Amino acid sequence: MIKSRLLIAGLIAGASAIAVPLVTAVAVQDTGLAPQDLAVLAGLIQLVRQDYVHPVGSDELVKDALKGMLRRLDPHSDYMDEQEFKDSKADMAGKFGGLGMQISQQEGVVKIIAPIDGTPAARAKLEPGDAIVMVDHTSTQGVSLQKVVDELRGDPGSKVTVTILRGKQEPFDVTLTREIIKVASVKSELEPGGIGYIRITQFGGDTADGFKKAITDFKQGPDGGVKGLVIDLRNDPGGLLTAAVDVAGDLLDGGPVVSIHGRQADDQQSFAAPAHGDMLPGVPVVVLINGASASASEIVAGALQDRHRATIMGTQSFGKGSVQTIVPLKGHGAVRLTTALYYTPSGRSIQDDGIAPNVVVEAPKDQQISGGPLLREAALQGAFKNPGPLGPTPGANTTQAALSHEKTTSSAPIKADLIGKPGDAQLKAALAYLDANAGEQAKSTGAPQTSPDVK
């Protein structure tokens, strides 16, 4: 395994990934393959080149062979040619001509994991769980996920029509205008009574600074301090691992945030909070999650849950707990390979199970997306099951660690355009919980009690 890795964003379901330095090629003498195996592959390529009904270049055949080999491993491993690798780096920079949604594929069907707030997909009211059955009136059935992504991208200002299948409804067309996807990932508001609300739409390069600034602004607010905090990670598909570690670290005083474990020694990494990182010591925190909260969102929720720093409310998260390593190949694109799994501070694997809330709060039926329960990691073709916990962790709460195995009621997420709005029932429940908690603290200290207005 190659060393000196850098943490960057991935492509699918907000998957955090790791980049490794450029390599010229995969050395044949180091593959461990028998010569006859290599001969079969080379012979088949030659057979297709010579006898297939239409001419096919050897470079295209090699590319397709690589894609087929990697895609059968799991939903997140893949081979990217030069153009696809270039596009993926545009994704990582958070600036590209697109629609603003995370998508994945289940048995050949492309489905939306989550639209990102403030993007064309969100404004068109596309929903988690929507199936994209056609792009510009061409079927997506059996088409590779990367190919669908390429078709959805385009020059800013250009239009694309997607045909959506939502639950039992008839398919319908939605025409969207592509934009440069560059949105602020943190939105915040201080409620009357000193309850802070921070919405993180995705974990990008600006998230850590935005989160820290929001808390700083809250502490300088007119109510004289923060009496409670809601962190809203619903419909957040994830993003940068470093951003997730920084956000969790702003509410923890030292200790573990997340660890990574794989087959190789270089795949064993641990990430900790700064020694005096908690910006709101003693202030109660609620984290809201749902089935569209994935990857980096699950890392934050799992860390704050295991460390007893926050109460997790909502419904079961997506369950994307794997790490992808990106290996650039000189002149031949790059490989994205699943190499490790994320584990919470108590040693729980996020993979498949996701994070179960301490307090289950489902969105009311009239606020749920109409397509029904959301696609989860476990339903993706080739997804591997939760491997179980790591060895006993000193000080870990076994009851808390068992939460991930208590499957909560399958529930459709809240409609994206209701998140954070006055009628948002899950947010109301979180604010009421904090209001009661703050009231109990006020009783114990003799401080005057206040009741925040519910959004």
Coordinates of C-alpha atoms in Angstrom, one line a residue:
M1 CA 0.0 0.0 0.0
I2 CA 1.4 3.4 -1.0
K3 CA 1.9 5.9 1.8
S4 CA 1.5 9.7 2.1
R5 CA -2.3 9.8 1.6
L6 CA -4.4 12.9 1.4
L7 CA -8.1 13.1 2.5
I8 CA -10.5 14.2 -0.3
A9 CA -14.1 13.8 -1.2
G10 CA -15.5 10.8 -3.0
L11 CA -18.3 10.3 -5.6
I12 CA -21.0 8.1 -4.2
A13 CA -23.2 8.9 -1.3
G14 CA -20.8 11.5 0.0
A15 CA -18.1 8.9 0.4
S16 CA -14.9 10.2 2.0
A17 CA -11.9 8.9 0.1
I18 CA -8.1 8.9 0.3
A19 CA -5.8 9.8 -2.5
V20 CA -2.4 8.2 -2.9
P21 CA 0.6 9.5 -5.0
L22 CA 0.8 8.9 -8.7
V23 CA 1.9 5.4 -9.9
T24 CA 3.1 4.6 -13.4
A25 CA 1.4 1.3 -13.7
V26 CA 0.6 -2.0 -11.9
A27 CA 3.7 -4.1 -12.2
V28 CA 3.0 -7.5 -13.7
Q29 CA 5.6 -9.2 -11.6
D30 CA 3.9 -8.1 -8.4
T31 CA 0.4 -9.2 -9.3
G32 CA 0.7 -12.7 -8.1
L33 CA -1.3 -13.9 -11.1
A34 CA -0.3 -17.0 -12.9
P35 CA 1.0 -16.4 -16.4
Q36 CA -1.8 -18.5 -17.9
D37 CA -4.4 -16.1 -16.3
L38 CA -2.7 -13.1 -17.9
A39 CA -2.5 -15.0 -21.2
V40 CA -6.3 -15.7 -21.1
L41 CA -7.0 -12.0 -20.6
A42 CA -4.7 -10.9 -23.4
G43 CA -5.9 -13.6 -25.7
L44 CA -9.6 -12.6 -25.2
I45 CA -8.8 -9.0 -25.9
Q46 CA -7.0 -10.0 -29.1
L47 CA -10.0 -12.3 -30.1
V48 CA -12.4 -9.4 -29.7
R49 CA -10.2 -7.0 -31.7
Q50 CA -9.9 -9.5 -34.6
D51 CA -13.3 -11.1 -34.8
Y52 CA -15.9 -8.9 -33.2
V53 CA -18.5 -7.6 -35.7
H54 CA -17.5 -4.0 -35.2
P55 CA -13.9 -2.7 -34.6
V56 CA -13.0 -2.1 -31.0
G57 CA -9.8 -0.6 -29.8
S58 CA -7.6 -2.4 -27.3
D59 CA -7.6 0.7 -25.0
E60 CA -11.4 0.6 -24.8
L61 CA -11.4 -3.2 -24.1
V62 CA -8.8 -2.8 -21.3
K63 CA -10.8 0.1 -19.8
D64 CA -14.0 -2.0 -19.8
A65 CA -12.2 -5.0 -18.3
L66 CA -10.9 -2.8 -15.4
K67 CA -14.4 -1.4 -14.8
G68 CA -16.0 -4.8 -14.8
M69 CA -13.4 -6.2 -12.4
L70 CA -13.7 -3.3 -9.9
R71 CA -17.4 -2.8 -10.0
R72 CA -18.2 -6.3 -9.0
L73 CA -16.4 -5.9 -5.7
D74 CA -18.8 -3.4 -4.1
P75 CA -20.9 -0.3 -4.9
H76 CA -18.1 2.1 -4.4
S77 CA -15.0 0.6 -6.2
D78 CA -14.5 1.6 -9.8
Y79 CA -12.0 2.5 -12.5
M80 CA -12.0 6.0 -14.0
D81 CA -10.5 6.9 -17.3
E82 CA -8.7 10.2 -17.8
Q83 CA -11.8 12.2 -18.4
E84 CA -13.7 10.6 -15.6
F85 CA -10.8 11.2 -13.2
K86 CA -10.8 14.9 -14.3
D87 CA -14.5 15.1 -13.6
S88 CA -14.1 13.5 -10.2
K89 CA -11.5 16.1 -9.3
A90 CA -14.0 18.8 -10.2
D91 CA -16.4 17.1 -7.7
M92 CA -13.7 17.1 -5.1
A93 CA -13.2 20.8 -5.6
G94 CA -16.9 21.3 -5.1
K95 CA -17.2 23.3 -8.3
F96 CA -18.7 21.8 -11.5
G97 CA -21.6 22.1 -13.9
G98 CA -24.2 19.8 -12.5
L99 CA -27.5 19.4 -10.7
G100 CA -26.6 19.1 -7.1
M101 CA -27.5 15.6 -5.9
Q102 CA -25.9 12.4 -4.7
I103 CA -26.9 9.3 -6.6
S104 CA -26.2 5.6 -6.4
Q105 CA -27.3 2.4 -8.2
Q106 CA -29.3 -0.6 -7.0
E107 CA -29.6 -3.6 -9.4
G108 CA -29.1 -1.4 -12.4
V109 CA -31.5 1.3 -11.3
V110 CA -30.1 4.8 -10.5
K111 CA -31.5 6.4 -7.4
I112 CA -31.1 9.7 -5.6
I113 CA -29.6 9.5 -2.2
A114 CA -30.1 13.2 -1.4
P115 CA -30.4 16.5 -3.3
I116 CA -28.2 19.2 -1.9
D117 CA -29.9 22.3 -0.5
G118 CA -29.9 25.3 -2.8
T119 CA -29.1 23.4 -6.0
P120 CA -31.2 22.7 -9.2
A121 CA -32.1 19.2 -7.9
A122 CA -33.4 20.6 -4.6
R123 CA -35.3 23.5 -6.2
A124 CA -37.0 21.0 -8.6
K125 CA -38.1 19.1 -5.4
L126 CA -36.4 15.9 -6.4
E127 CA -36.5 13.6 -3.4
P128 CA -34.3 10.9 -1.8
G129 CA -35.3 7.5 -3.2
D130 CA -36.4 8.9 -6.6
A131 CA -35.4 6.6 -9.4
I132 CA -33.8 8.3 -12.5
V133 CA -35.1 6.0 -15.3
M134 CA -34.2 8.2 -18.2
V135 CA -31.8 11.0 -19.0
D136 CA -32.8 13.1 -22.1
H137 CA -35.3 10.4 -23.0
T138 CA -32.6 7.6 -23.0
S139 CA -33.0 4.8 -20.5
T140 CA -30.6 4.4 -17.7
Q141 CA -31.4 0.8 -17.0
G142 CA -28.1 -1.2 -17.0
V143 CA -26.0 1.9 -17.8
S144 CA -23.0 2.4 -15.5
L145 CA -23.4 4.9 -12.7
Q146 CA -20.4 6.9 -14.0
K147 CA -22.0 7.1 -17.4
V148 CA -25.2 8.4 -15.9
V149 CA -23.2 11.0 -13.9
D150 CA -21.4 12.1 -17.2
E151 CA -24.8 12.5 -18.9
L152 CA -26.2 14.6 -16.0
R153 CA -23.2 16.9 -16.1
G154 CA -22.7 19.6 -18.7
D155 CA -21.9 23.2 -19.3
P156 CA -23.5 25.6 -16.8
G157 CA -26.7 27.0 -18.3
S158 CA -27.4 24.0 -20.4
K159 CA -30.6 21.9 -19.8
V160 CA -31.1 18.2 -19.1
T161 CA -34.4 16.3 -18.8
V162 CA -34.6 13.5 -16.3
T163 CA -37.5 11.0 -16.1
I164 CA -38.3 10.3 -12.5
L165 CA -40.1 7.2 -11.0
R166 CA -41.4 8.0 -7.5
G167 CA -43.1 5.2 -5.6
K168 CA -46.2 4.1 -7.3
Q169 CA -46.7 7.3 -9.3
E170 CA -46.5 7.4 -13.1
P171 CA -43.1 8.4 -14.4
F172 CA -42.7 12.1 -15.0
D173 CA -40.2 14.4 -16.6
V174 CA -38.3 17.2 -14.9
T175 CA -36.1 19.6 -16.9
L176 CA -33.3 21.2 -15.0
T177 CA -30.7 23.8 -15.8
R178 CA -27.1 22.9 -14.9
E179 CA -25.2 25.2 -12.6
I180 CA -21.8 25.5 -11.0
I181 CA -22.5 23.7 -7.8
K182 CA -20.9 25.8 -5.1
V183 CA -23.2 26.2 -2.1
A184 CA -22.5 27.3 1.5
S185 CA -22.6 24.1 3.5
V186 CA -23.5 25.6 6.8
K187 CA -26.6 27.6 7.7
S188 CA -27.4 28.8 11.2
E189 CA -29.9 30.7 13.3
L190 CA -30.2 31.5 16.9
E191 CA -33.6 30.8 18.2
P192 CA -35.2 33.0 20.9
G193 CA -34.2 31.6 24.3
G194 CA -30.7 30.8 23.3
I195 CA -31.2 27.6 21.3
G196 CA -28.8 27.4 18.3
Y197 CA -29.7 25.7 15.1
I198 CA -27.0 24.7 12.6
R199 CA -27.9 23.0 9.3
I200 CA -25.0 21.2 7.5
T201 CA -26.0 20.3 3.9
Q202 CA -22.7 18.5 3.1
F203 CA -19.2 18.3 4.5
G204 CA -17.0 20.5 2.2
G205 CA -14.0 22.6 2.4
D206 CA -15.9 25.5 4.0
T207 CA -17.8 23.4 6.6
A208 CA -15.3 23.4 9.5
D209 CA -14.9 27.2 9.4
G210 CA -18.6 27.8 8.9
F211 CA -19.5 25.6 11.9
K212 CA -17.0 27.3 14.2
K213 CA -18.2 30.7 13.1
A214 CA -21.8 29.8 13.7
I215 CA -21.1 28.8 17.3
T216 CA -18.9 31.9 17.9
D217 CA -21.8 34.1 16.7
F218 CA -24.2 32.3 18.9
K219 CA -22.1 32.9 21.9
Q220 CA -22.0 36.6 21.2
G221 CA -25.8 36.8 20.6
P222 CA -28.2 39.1 22.5
D223 CA -29.5 36.3 24.7
G224 CA -26.2 36.1 26.5
G225 CA -25.1 32.6 25.6
V226 CA -26.2 29.3 24.1
K227 CA -28.5 27.1 26.2
G228 CA -28.8 24.3 23.6
L229 CA -27.7 23.4 20.1
V230 CA -29.4 21.5 17.3
I231 CA -27.1 20.1 14.5
D232 CA -29.2 19.1 11.6
L233 CA -27.6 16.4 9.4
R234 CA -30.8 15.2 7.7
N235 CA -30.4 14.7 4.0
D236 CA -26.6 15.4 4.3
P237 CA -24.9 12.9 2.0
G238 CA -21.5 13.4 3.6
G239 CA -18.2 14.6 2.1
L240 CA -14.8 15.4 3.5
L241 CA -13.6 13.2 6.4
T242 CA -11.4 16.1 7.7
A243 CA -14.5 18.3 7.9
A244 CA -16.4 15.7 9.9
V245 CA -13.5 15.3 12.3
D246 CA -13.2 19.1 12.8
V247 CA -17.0 19.5 13.4
A248 CA -17.1 16.8 16.0
G249 CA -13.9 18.1 17.5
D250 CA -15.5 21.5 18.2
L251 CA -17.8 19.8 20.7
L252 CA -15.3 17.4 22.3
D253 CA -12.4 17.8 24.7
G254 CA -9.8 15.4 23.3
G255 CA -10.3 11.7 22.8
P256 CA -11.3 9.7 19.7
V257 CA -13.6 10.9 16.9
V258 CA -13.3 8.1 14.4
S259 CA -10.9 5.3 13.4
I260 CA -10.2 3.6 10.1
H261 CA -9.3 -0.1 9.8
G262 CA -8.3 -2.1 6.8
R263 CA -6.1 -5.0 5.7
Q264 CA -2.8 -3.0 5.4
A265 CA -0.9 -1.3 8.2
D266 CA -1.3 2.0 6.4
D267 CA -5.0 1.6 6.5
Q268 CA -5.1 1.9 10.3
Q269 CA -5.7 5.5 11.3
S270 CA -7.2 7.2 14.3
F271 CA -8.5 10.8 14.5
A272 CA -8.9 12.7 17.8
A273 CA -10.5 15.9 18.9
P274 CA -8.2 18.7 20.2
A275 CA -7.5 18.6 23.9
H276 CA -9.7 21.6 24.7
G277 CA -11.9 21.6 21.6
D278 CA -15.4 21.9 23.1
M279 CA -16.7 25.3 22.3
L280 CA -19.9 24.8 24.3
P281 CA -19.0 22.9 27.4
G282 CA -22.0 21.7 29.4
V283 CA -24.5 22.9 26.7
P284 CA -26.9 20.1 25.7
V285 CA -26.7 19.1 22.0
V286 CA -29.2 17.3 19.7
V287 CA -28.1 15.8 16.3
L288 CA -30.9 15.2 13.8
I289 CA -30.4 12.4 11.3
N290 CA -32.5 10.4 8.8
G291 CA -32.1 7.7 6.1
A292 CA -30.4 10.2 3.8
S293 CA -27.6 11.1 6.3
A294 CA -24.5 9.3 5.1
S295 CA -20.8 8.9 5.4
A296 CA -19.3 12.0 7.1
S297 CA -22.7 12.8 8.7
E298 CA -22.7 9.3 10.3
I299 CA -19.1 9.9 11.5
V300 CA -20.2 13.0 13.4
A301 CA -23.4 11.5 14.8
G302 CA -21.6 8.3 15.9
A303 CA -18.7 10.2 17.6
L304 CA -21.0 12.5 19.6
Q305 CA -23.3 9.6 20.5
D306 CA -20.5 7.3 21.7
R307 CA -18.8 10.1 23.6
H308 CA -22.2 11.0 25.3
R309 CA -21.9 14.6 24.0
A310 CA -25.2 14.6 22.1
T311 CA -28.6 13.0 21.9
I312 CA -29.2 11.6 18.4
M313 CA -32.8 12.1 17.2
G314 CA -34.6 11.1 14.0
T315 CA -34.4 7.8 12.2
Q316 CA -31.8 5.3 11.1
S317 CA -29.0 6.7 8.9
F318 CA -27.9 5.5 5.5
G319 CA -25.1 3.1 6.6
K320 CA -22.2 4.1 4.3
G321 CA -19.1 3.2 6.5
S322 CA -16.4 2.4 4.0
V323 CA -13.3 4.2 2.9
Q324 CA -12.2 4.5 -0.8
T325 CA -8.6 4.9 -1.8
I326 CA -8.0 6.8 -5.1
V327 CA -4.9 5.6 -6.9
P328 CA -4.0 7.8 -10.0
L329 CA -2.4 5.8 -12.8
K330 CA -0.1 7.9 -15.0
G331 CA -1.8 8.4 -18.4
H332 CA -4.6 5.9 -17.5
G333 CA -7.0 7.7 -15.1
A334 CA -7.3 6.3 -11.6
V335 CA -8.6 3.4 -9.5
R336 CA -11.1 4.0 -6.7
L337 CA -10.8 1.0 -4.4
T338 CA -12.6 0.3 -1.0
T339 CA -9.7 -0.4 1.4
A340 CA -11.0 0.2 4.9
L341 CA -14.0 0.8 7.2
Y342 CA -14.9 3.6 9.6
Y343 CA -15.4 2.8 13.3
T344 CA -17.0 5.0 16.0
P345 CA -15.1 5.7 19.3
S346 CA -16.7 2.7 20.9
G347 CA -15.6 0.4 18.0
R348 CA -18.9 0.2 16.1
S349 CA -18.7 -0.2 12.3
I350 CA -21.0 2.3 10.5
Q351 CA -21.2 0.0 7.5
D352 CA -24.6 -1.4 6.7
D353 CA -26.1 -0.6 10.1
G354 CA -25.6 3.1 10.1
I355 CA -26.4 5.1 13.3
A356 CA -29.5 4.4 15.2
P357 CA -31.0 7.4 17.1
N358 CA -31.3 7.6 20.9
V359 CA -34.8 9.0 20.4
V360 CA -36.7 7.9 17.3
V361 CA -38.7 10.7 15.8
E362 CA -40.3 10.0 12.4
A363 CA -41.5 12.8 10.2
P364 CA -45.3 12.9 10.1
K365 CA -46.8 11.1 7.1
D366 CA -47.9 14.4 5.4
Q367 CA -44.2 15.7 5.7
Q368 CA -42.6 12.5 4.3
I369 CA -41.4 12.2 0.8
S370 CA -44.0 10.4 -1.4
G371 CA -41.7 7.7 -2.7
G372 CA -41.7 5.7 0.5
P373 CA -38.8 4.3 2.6
L374 CA -35.4 5.4 1.3
L375 CA -32.7 3.3 -0.4
R376 CA -30.0 2.4 2.2
E377 CA -26.4 1.1 1.8
A378 CA -27.5 -2.4 2.7
A379 CA -29.7 -2.5 -0.4
L380 CA -27.0 -1.6 -2.9
Q381 CA -25.8 -4.4 -5.1
G382 CA -22.5 -5.8 -3.8
A383 CA -22.7 -4.0 -0.5
F384 CA -21.0 -5.9 2.3
K385 CA -22.5 -6.5 5.7
N386 CA -21.5 -5.0 9.0
P387 CA -18.4 -6.9 10.2
G388 CA -19.2 -6.4 13.9
P389 CA -17.4 -4.3 16.5
L390 CA -13.7 -4.0 17.2
G391 CA -12.3 -5.4 20.4
P392 CA -13.6 -4.0 23.7
T393 CA -12.8 -0.3 24.0
P394 CA -11.9 1.0 27.5
G395 CA -14.7 3.1 28.9
A396 CA -17.1 2.3 26.0
N397 CA -20.8 2.0 26.9
T398 CA -22.0 -1.4 25.7
T399 CA -25.7 -0.3 25.8
Q400 CA -24.8 2.7 23.6
A401 CA -22.7 0.5 21.3
A402 CA -25.6 -1.9 20.8
L403 CA -27.8 0.9 19.5
S404 CA -26.6 0.4 15.9
H405 CA -28.0 -3.1 15.9
E406 CA -31.5 -2.0 17.0
K407 CA -33.2 -1.6 13.6
T408 CA -35.6 1.3 13.8
T409 CA -38.8 1.5 12.0
S410 CA -38.3 2.0 8.3
S411 CA -39.5 5.6 7.6
A412 CA -39.4 7.9 4.6
P413 CA -37.4 11.1 5.2
I414 CA -38.9 14.5 5.5
K415 CA -39.4 16.5 2.3
A416 CA -36.3 18.5 1.7
D417 CA -38.1 21.9 1.3
L418 CA -39.6 21.5 4.8
I419 CA -36.2 21.1 6.6
G420 CA -35.7 23.9 9.0
K421 CA -39.0 25.6 8.2
P422 CA -41.7 26.6 10.7
G423 CA -43.7 23.3 10.2
D424 CA -40.7 21.0 10.5
A425 CA -42.0 18.5 13.1
Q426 CA -38.7 16.7 13.8
L427 CA -37.0 20.0 14.4
K428 CA -39.8 21.0 16.8
A429 CA -39.2 17.8 18.7
A430 CA -35.5 18.6 19.0
L431 CA -36.2 22.1 20.2
A432 CA -38.7 20.9 22.7
Y433 CA -36.2 18.3 24.0
L434 CA -33.6 21.0 24.5
D435 CA -36.0 23.4 26.0
A436 CA -37.0 20.8 28.6
N437 CA -33.3 19.9 29.2
A438 CA -32.3 23.6 29.6
G439 CA -35.3 24.0 32.0
E440 CA -34.0 21.2 34.2
Q441 CA -30.5 22.8 34.2
A442 CA -32.0 26.2 35.1
K443 CA -33.9 24.6 38.0
S444 CA -30.7 23.1 39.4
T445 CA -28.8 26.4 39.1
G446 CA -31.6 28.7 40.1
A447 CA -31.3 30.5 36.8
P448 CA -34.4 32.1 35.2
Q449 CA -36.1 29.8 32.7
T450 CA -37.0 30.8 29.1
S451 CA -39.0 29.0 26.4
P452 CA -37.7 29.2 22.9
D453 CA -40.1 29.8 20.1
V454 CA -40.5 26.7 17.9
K455 CA -39.7 27.2 14.3

